[in-house]
């Protein structure tokens, strides 16, 4: 177990060996021919660099996005062509360490399926359930979708889904938890984690607001962060009356990329002086987008695990954060935040022992502990990344959801828990 391993981050300079000035005016002159040239360059992995350095400053936004999408498409075609096809048996480094329940399900239902990072993004988005093995929805009083306007950023209205629990509304209104789905900022929808959301609603006796934030590569960083902050502003404003909320009882949570966003919401709120979160529920959080196999113990140890091997995590990262300089930004890597950690809320963190993200989740909890903030951190033995979404077949998934629900109800109803 590497929970106490120290992680050293290495800085690697990047050199660009082509003429900046020439490329800038060439991009302005070429259209269809230019796109084909970029497609060829992308096969040499230069496309994203060129796109970040030159396209956006020079071309209209719509054309720049079109080129960016074309680059990603060509690179994805190359990736699909150059990698082995299914089946994908468990790697030798994993076989003797992985949870038997997960291994049995994987060998029966998953190992013959194409891996999402080895096919075009659109194929992964339309191939059905993102993570199989989920349990049933928990009962709630009502589920309503809303399209909400923005207050601080520019963009389309944002779709959210509000789950309201059964029972009598507390005198001051319902506690509320804003929840963000996983999927590497590239996959997933407002439907992806309804099981977790309904359990939090029912067993945590709170309104849960799920957010359908925009996805990369069409909408790279910081689009997801902006959308989720806007959803928080709506909950504190119009949503308070519409959903009958007590916004002094505010929590947030998410899984993987969604947990990354939830942690960032708490940090941004601390910087801005509010709102005050009472609780953050973080499942397998991405907290350090500078981590890789060269500088992080769990990345090296779990490089070839199923569900989220190192190559797949890098695939997500490069779609969401095409500009390498953003990888270390605290609103991409909340572990690297330089603010006052003592102002952050109580955290419940669950990580998988066989997850590349394990150590950065443990480090995040340790940072909170060092700042005097309570953090309950649970390492799910033998589990790879997606266990919480597989509560229908994994006991670890059921247990992780229970950790979250118990923490939510204890935080929001402390008097009742003392009875």
XYZ file of C-alpha atoms in Angstrom:
419
model
C 0.000 0.000 0.000
C 1.443 3.366 -1.008
C -0.727 5.669 1.086
C 2.340 7.175 2.786
C 4.478 7.438 -0.332
C 5.917 10.852 -1.047
C 5.205 12.207 -4.478
C 7.687 14.395 -6.282
C 6.524 16.559 -9.160
C 8.953 17.109 -11.995
C 8.937 20.089 -14.286
C 9.556 19.230 -17.909
C 10.265 22.123 -20.332
C 8.560 22.015 -23.684
C 10.297 23.363 -26.761
C 8.539 24.450 -29.896
C 10.736 24.100 -32.955
C 8.765 25.973 -35.604
C 8.538 29.617 -36.540
C 5.793 31.395 -34.662
C 5.369 34.369 -36.949
C 5.194 32.349 -40.169
C 2.662 29.945 -38.728
C 0.391 32.758 -37.544
C -0.104 34.332 -40.982
C -0.335 30.907 -42.643
C -3.267 30.048 -40.406
C -5.045 33.191 -41.497
C -4.599 32.390 -45.207
C -5.408 28.706 -45.401
C -8.798 27.076 -44.903
C -9.603 23.628 -46.259
C -5.984 22.919 -47.213
C -4.926 24.129 -43.781
C -7.220 21.665 -42.029
C -5.702 18.783 -43.997
C -2.196 19.953 -43.107
C -3.164 20.133 -39.444
C -4.650 16.653 -39.680
C -1.294 15.330 -40.867
C 0.573 17.202 -38.154
C -1.819 15.835 -35.557
C -0.667 12.340 -36.426
C 2.730 13.447 -35.104
C 1.030 14.701 -31.911
C 1.698 18.345 -32.871
C -1.932 19.203 -33.537
C -2.986 20.098 -29.978
C 0.139 22.244 -29.476
C -0.451 24.114 -32.732
C -4.102 24.555 -31.911
C -3.400 26.023 -28.480
C -0.568 28.308 -29.569
C -1.865 29.632 -32.836
C -5.447 28.867 -33.809
C -7.438 30.413 -30.991
C -5.740 33.846 -31.092
C -5.995 34.087 -34.863
C -9.332 32.699 -36.006
C -12.981 33.238 -35.144
C -14.134 31.047 -32.261
C -16.455 28.845 -34.338
C -13.745 28.106 -36.910
C -11.164 27.477 -34.183
C -13.460 24.989 -32.456
C -14.144 23.273 -35.773
C -10.416 22.834 -36.397
C -9.847 21.659 -32.827
C -12.574 19.027 -33.180
C -11.106 17.888 -36.502
C -7.649 17.539 -34.915
C -9.042 15.447 -32.083
C -10.992 13.296 -34.561
C -7.903 12.553 -36.664
C -5.832 11.764 -33.585
C -8.588 9.492 -32.313
C -8.694 7.627 -35.632
C -4.944 7.104 -35.378
C -5.285 5.885 -31.785
C -7.999 3.416 -32.772
C -5.935 2.143 -35.686
C -2.705 1.706 -33.731
C -4.042 -0.145 -30.683
C -5.175 -3.750 -30.188
C -8.838 -4.612 -30.499
C -10.978 -6.384 -27.879
C -10.905 -8.593 -25.923
C -8.804 -6.948 -23.225
C -7.885 -9.553 -20.567
C -6.752 -8.352 -17.162
C -3.088 -7.386 -17.193
C -0.628 -9.680 -15.421
C 0.235 -6.886 -12.968
C -3.407 -6.772 -11.846
C -4.678 -10.359 -11.791
C -3.501 -11.229 -8.278
C -4.422 -7.888 -6.711
C -7.877 -7.079 -8.034
C -11.083 -7.653 -6.091
C -12.600 -11.038 -7.096
C -16.112 -9.571 -7.461
C -14.845 -6.978 -9.906
C -12.715 -9.514 -11.796
C -15.686 -11.852 -12.255
C -17.914 -9.068 -13.560
C -15.182 -7.713 -15.811
C -14.452 -11.099 -17.351
C -18.135 -11.712 -18.018
C -19.406 -8.310 -19.136
C -16.591 -5.878 -19.934
C -13.384 -7.372 -21.328
C -14.859 -7.884 -24.816
C -16.069 -4.272 -25.041
C -14.104 -1.577 -26.851
C -12.329 0.762 -24.439
C -13.580 4.329 -24.665
C -10.167 5.919 -25.213
C -9.510 3.623 -28.187
C -12.454 4.774 -30.278
C -13.895 8.135 -31.382
C -15.421 10.220 -28.606
C -18.855 10.197 -30.213
C -18.850 6.396 -30.336
C -18.189 6.271 -26.612
C -20.943 8.780 -25.935
C -23.543 6.733 -27.831
C -22.480 3.211 -26.854
C -24.879 2.869 -23.922
C -24.247 2.781 -20.176
C -20.999 4.499 -19.300
C -20.256 2.086 -16.431
C -22.253 -1.164 -16.198
C -23.168 -2.752 -12.883
C -25.160 0.039 -11.268
C -27.911 -0.678 -8.761
C -31.526 0.530 -8.725
C -32.614 4.108 -8.190
C -33.650 5.031 -4.665
C -37.207 6.349 -4.183
C -37.644 10.126 -4.238
C -40.699 12.370 -4.114
C -40.041 14.084 -7.442
C -37.431 14.637 -10.114
C -37.555 17.848 -12.146
C -35.222 19.199 -14.850
C -34.576 22.919 -15.182
C -32.765 25.073 -17.723
C -31.034 27.824 -15.809
C -29.571 31.148 -16.995
C -26.041 32.341 -16.328
C -25.053 35.181 -14.037
C -21.280 35.542 -14.413
C -20.174 33.741 -17.583
C -21.109 33.658 -21.257
C -22.643 30.570 -22.798
C -25.841 28.599 -23.221
C -28.313 27.941 -20.432
C -27.355 25.010 -18.222
C -29.503 21.942 -17.630
C -29.798 20.742 -14.055
C -31.872 18.016 -12.404
C -33.339 18.391 -8.922
C -34.235 15.347 -6.810
C -36.537 16.073 -3.849
C -36.893 13.579 -0.988
C -40.070 12.143 0.443
C -41.284 13.412 3.780
C -42.142 16.677 5.465
C -40.073 19.702 4.497
C -38.018 20.944 7.471
C -39.112 24.303 8.870
C -36.164 26.128 7.276
C -36.261 24.163 4.014
C -34.389 21.182 2.635
C -30.623 20.828 2.901
C -29.066 20.719 -0.567
C -26.198 18.830 -2.163
C -24.916 19.867 -5.593
C -23.555 16.789 -7.362
C -21.309 16.528 -10.440
C -21.065 13.361 -12.533
C -17.847 11.689 -13.627
C -16.616 10.785 -17.107
C -13.260 12.516 -17.397
C -14.879 15.840 -18.393
C -15.443 14.147 -21.801
C -18.170 11.555 -21.212
C -21.243 11.312 -19.012
C -24.547 13.152 -18.823
C -27.095 14.275 -16.296
C -28.347 10.644 -16.290
C -24.980 9.037 -15.553
C -25.086 8.979 -11.750
C -28.782 9.052 -10.948
C -28.307 6.050 -8.627
C -25.892 7.961 -6.416
C -27.972 11.135 -6.615
C -31.222 9.410 -5.609
C -29.512 7.615 -2.736
C -28.108 10.894 -1.436
C -31.569 12.422 -1.761
C -33.464 9.599 -0.081
C -31.037 8.411 2.575
C -29.436 11.830 3.126
C -32.846 13.562 3.339
C -31.655 16.387 1.119
C -32.464 17.908 -2.245
C -29.789 16.861 -4.715
C -29.045 19.035 -7.750
C -27.184 17.278 -10.578
C -25.513 19.399 -13.262
C -25.260 18.671 -16.990
C -22.050 20.641 -17.539
C -20.461 21.028 -20.984
C -17.927 18.452 -22.094
C -14.543 18.468 -23.790
C -13.081 18.397 -26.376
C -15.789 20.693 -27.786
C -15.768 22.711 -24.565
C -12.387 22.377 -22.832
C -11.365 23.812 -19.477
C -12.685 25.969 -17.867
C -16.160 25.409 -19.357
C -17.118 22.648 -16.895
C -15.957 24.693 -13.898
C -17.865 27.761 -15.101
C -21.063 25.770 -15.665
C -20.919 24.184 -12.234
C -20.278 27.509 -10.511
C -23.272 28.957 -12.334
C -25.398 26.072 -11.028
C -24.294 26.917 -7.507
C -25.240 30.565 -7.981
C -28.695 29.496 -9.206
C -29.218 27.228 -6.192
C -28.353 30.113 -3.874
C -30.651 32.489 -5.767
C -33.728 31.416 -7.710
C -33.346 27.792 -6.737
C -33.653 28.513 -3.043
C -37.324 29.453 -3.414
C -38.204 27.081 -6.256
C -36.793 24.017 -4.474
C -37.598 25.205 -0.911
C -34.011 25.038 0.269
C -32.116 25.922 3.412
C -28.927 27.107 1.745
C -27.105 27.376 5.075
C -27.027 23.572 4.847
C -24.994 23.232 1.676
C -22.953 20.263 0.471
C -21.316 19.254 -2.776
C -19.957 16.045 -4.221
C -19.008 14.121 -7.291
C -17.154 11.208 -8.779
C -13.768 11.359 -10.522
C -13.888 14.457 -12.774
C -17.037 15.460 -10.890
C -15.186 15.177 -7.582
C -12.462 17.370 -9.077
C -15.113 20.011 -9.777
C -16.714 19.645 -6.334
C -13.372 20.268 -4.624
C -12.812 23.305 -6.847
C -16.251 24.704 -5.951
C -15.304 24.595 -2.260
C -11.970 26.288 -2.884
C -13.475 28.994 -5.076
C -16.140 29.660 -2.455
C -13.435 29.965 0.215
C -11.536 32.503 -1.890
C -14.668 34.540 -2.557
C -15.848 34.496 1.033
C -18.878 32.283 0.393
C -21.049 30.399 0.131
C -20.109 28.197 3.057
C -20.108 24.489 2.320
C -20.570 22.118 5.246
C -19.474 18.964 3.438
C -17.685 17.707 0.333
C -18.216 14.113 -0.861
C -15.358 13.068 -3.136
C -15.264 9.697 -4.869
C -11.987 8.832 -6.648
C -11.208 12.531 -7.129
C -8.855 13.926 -9.743
C -6.861 16.369 -7.640
C -3.557 16.640 -9.514
C -3.509 16.935 -13.292
C 0.289 17.072 -13.300
C 0.557 13.491 -12.011
C 1.711 10.669 -14.286
C 3.773 7.471 -14.189
C 7.010 9.439 -13.866
C 6.161 11.227 -10.628
C 3.345 9.404 -8.822
C 3.424 6.038 -7.066
C -0.142 4.910 -7.729
C 0.142 5.883 -11.389
C 3.171 3.592 -11.741
C 1.710 0.792 -9.631
C -1.651 0.814 -11.427
C -0.568 1.796 -14.922
C -2.332 -1.187 -16.530
C -5.434 -1.579 -14.365
C -8.844 -1.974 -16.040
C -11.384 0.869 -16.199
C -8.838 3.703 -15.852
C -5.333 2.755 -16.993
C -2.782 5.549 -17.146
C -3.187 5.942 -20.905
C -6.928 6.497 -20.561
C -6.492 9.113 -17.839
C -4.047 10.962 -20.076
C -6.582 10.746 -22.930
C -9.177 12.451 -20.749
C -6.694 15.045 -19.547
C -5.538 16.017 -23.034
C -9.131 16.481 -24.202
C -10.102 18.623 -21.213
C -6.784 20.442 -20.753
C -5.263 20.742 -24.235
C -3.055 23.596 -23.003
C -0.331 21.991 -20.862
C 0.160 25.208 -18.914
C -3.330 24.711 -17.447
C -2.518 21.318 -15.928
C -1.121 22.896 -12.764
C -3.795 25.574 -12.425
C -5.575 25.102 -9.067
C -8.952 25.073 -10.789
C -7.727 22.029 -12.712
C -5.578 20.550 -9.922
C -7.151 21.401 -6.547
C -4.358 19.593 -4.678
C -2.069 22.411 -5.830
C -4.314 25.169 -4.445
C -2.359 27.739 -2.412
C -5.299 29.125 -0.465
C -6.285 28.665 3.181
C -7.124 24.975 3.540
C -8.550 25.564 7.022
C -11.511 27.306 5.366
C -12.518 24.176 3.436
C -15.368 21.919 4.593
C -15.370 18.491 6.164
C -14.635 15.852 3.525
C -15.480 12.218 2.972
C -13.122 10.754 0.387
C -13.275 7.251 -1.090
C -10.496 5.926 -3.315
C -9.748 2.605 -4.983
C -6.596 0.732 -4.019
C -6.073 -0.170 -7.702
C -6.664 3.297 -9.122
C -4.078 5.602 -10.672
C -5.826 8.427 -8.785
C -5.459 6.775 -5.371
C -2.458 8.701 -4.060
C -3.689 12.130 -5.108
C -6.961 11.438 -3.285
C -5.015 10.404 -0.183
C -2.826 13.481 -0.461
C -5.894 15.713 -0.692
C -7.242 14.221 2.525
C -3.845 14.650 4.171
C -3.754 18.328 3.188
C -7.103 18.828 4.893
C -5.913 16.998 8.019
C -2.809 19.163 8.206
C -5.020 22.269 8.041
C -7.171 21.000 10.904
C -10.131 20.044 8.701
C -11.868 16.744 9.339
C -11.459 14.297 6.469
C -12.625 10.701 6.516
C -10.639 8.828 3.873
C -11.547 5.278 2.852
C -9.388 3.047 0.642
C -11.499 0.338 -0.998
C -9.268 -2.720 -1.089
C -8.660 -4.329 -4.474
C -10.946 -1.899 -6.270
C -10.203 -0.100 -9.529
C -11.584 3.320 -10.379
C -15.371 2.928 -11.025
C -16.515 0.935 -7.974
C -19.004 3.508 -6.637
C -20.971 3.365 -9.900
C -21.114 -0.460 -9.697
C -23.113 -0.764 -6.489
C -25.390 -3.326 -8.134
C -22.567 -5.883 -8.285
C -19.857 -4.648 -5.886
C -20.141 -4.481 -2.113
C -17.516 -1.742 -2.196
C -19.866 0.360 -4.331
C -22.699 -0.067 -1.844
C -20.372 0.770 1.039
C -19.026 3.900 -0.641
C -22.531 5.242 -1.241
C -23.372 4.471 2.388
C -20.341 6.455 3.575
C -21.656 9.433 1.603
C -25.287 9.124 2.700
C -24.389 8.695 6.367
C -22.102 11.726 6.283
C -24.771 13.827 4.586
C -27.522 13.002 7.057
C -25.199 13.452 10.076
C -24.021 16.818 8.796
C -27.436 18.170 7.861
C -29.411 16.728 10.792
C -26.952 16.659 13.728
C -29.720 16.944 16.331
C -31.600 13.930 14.991
C -28.403 11.860 14.914
C -27.862 12.542 18.630
C -31.285 11.234 19.610
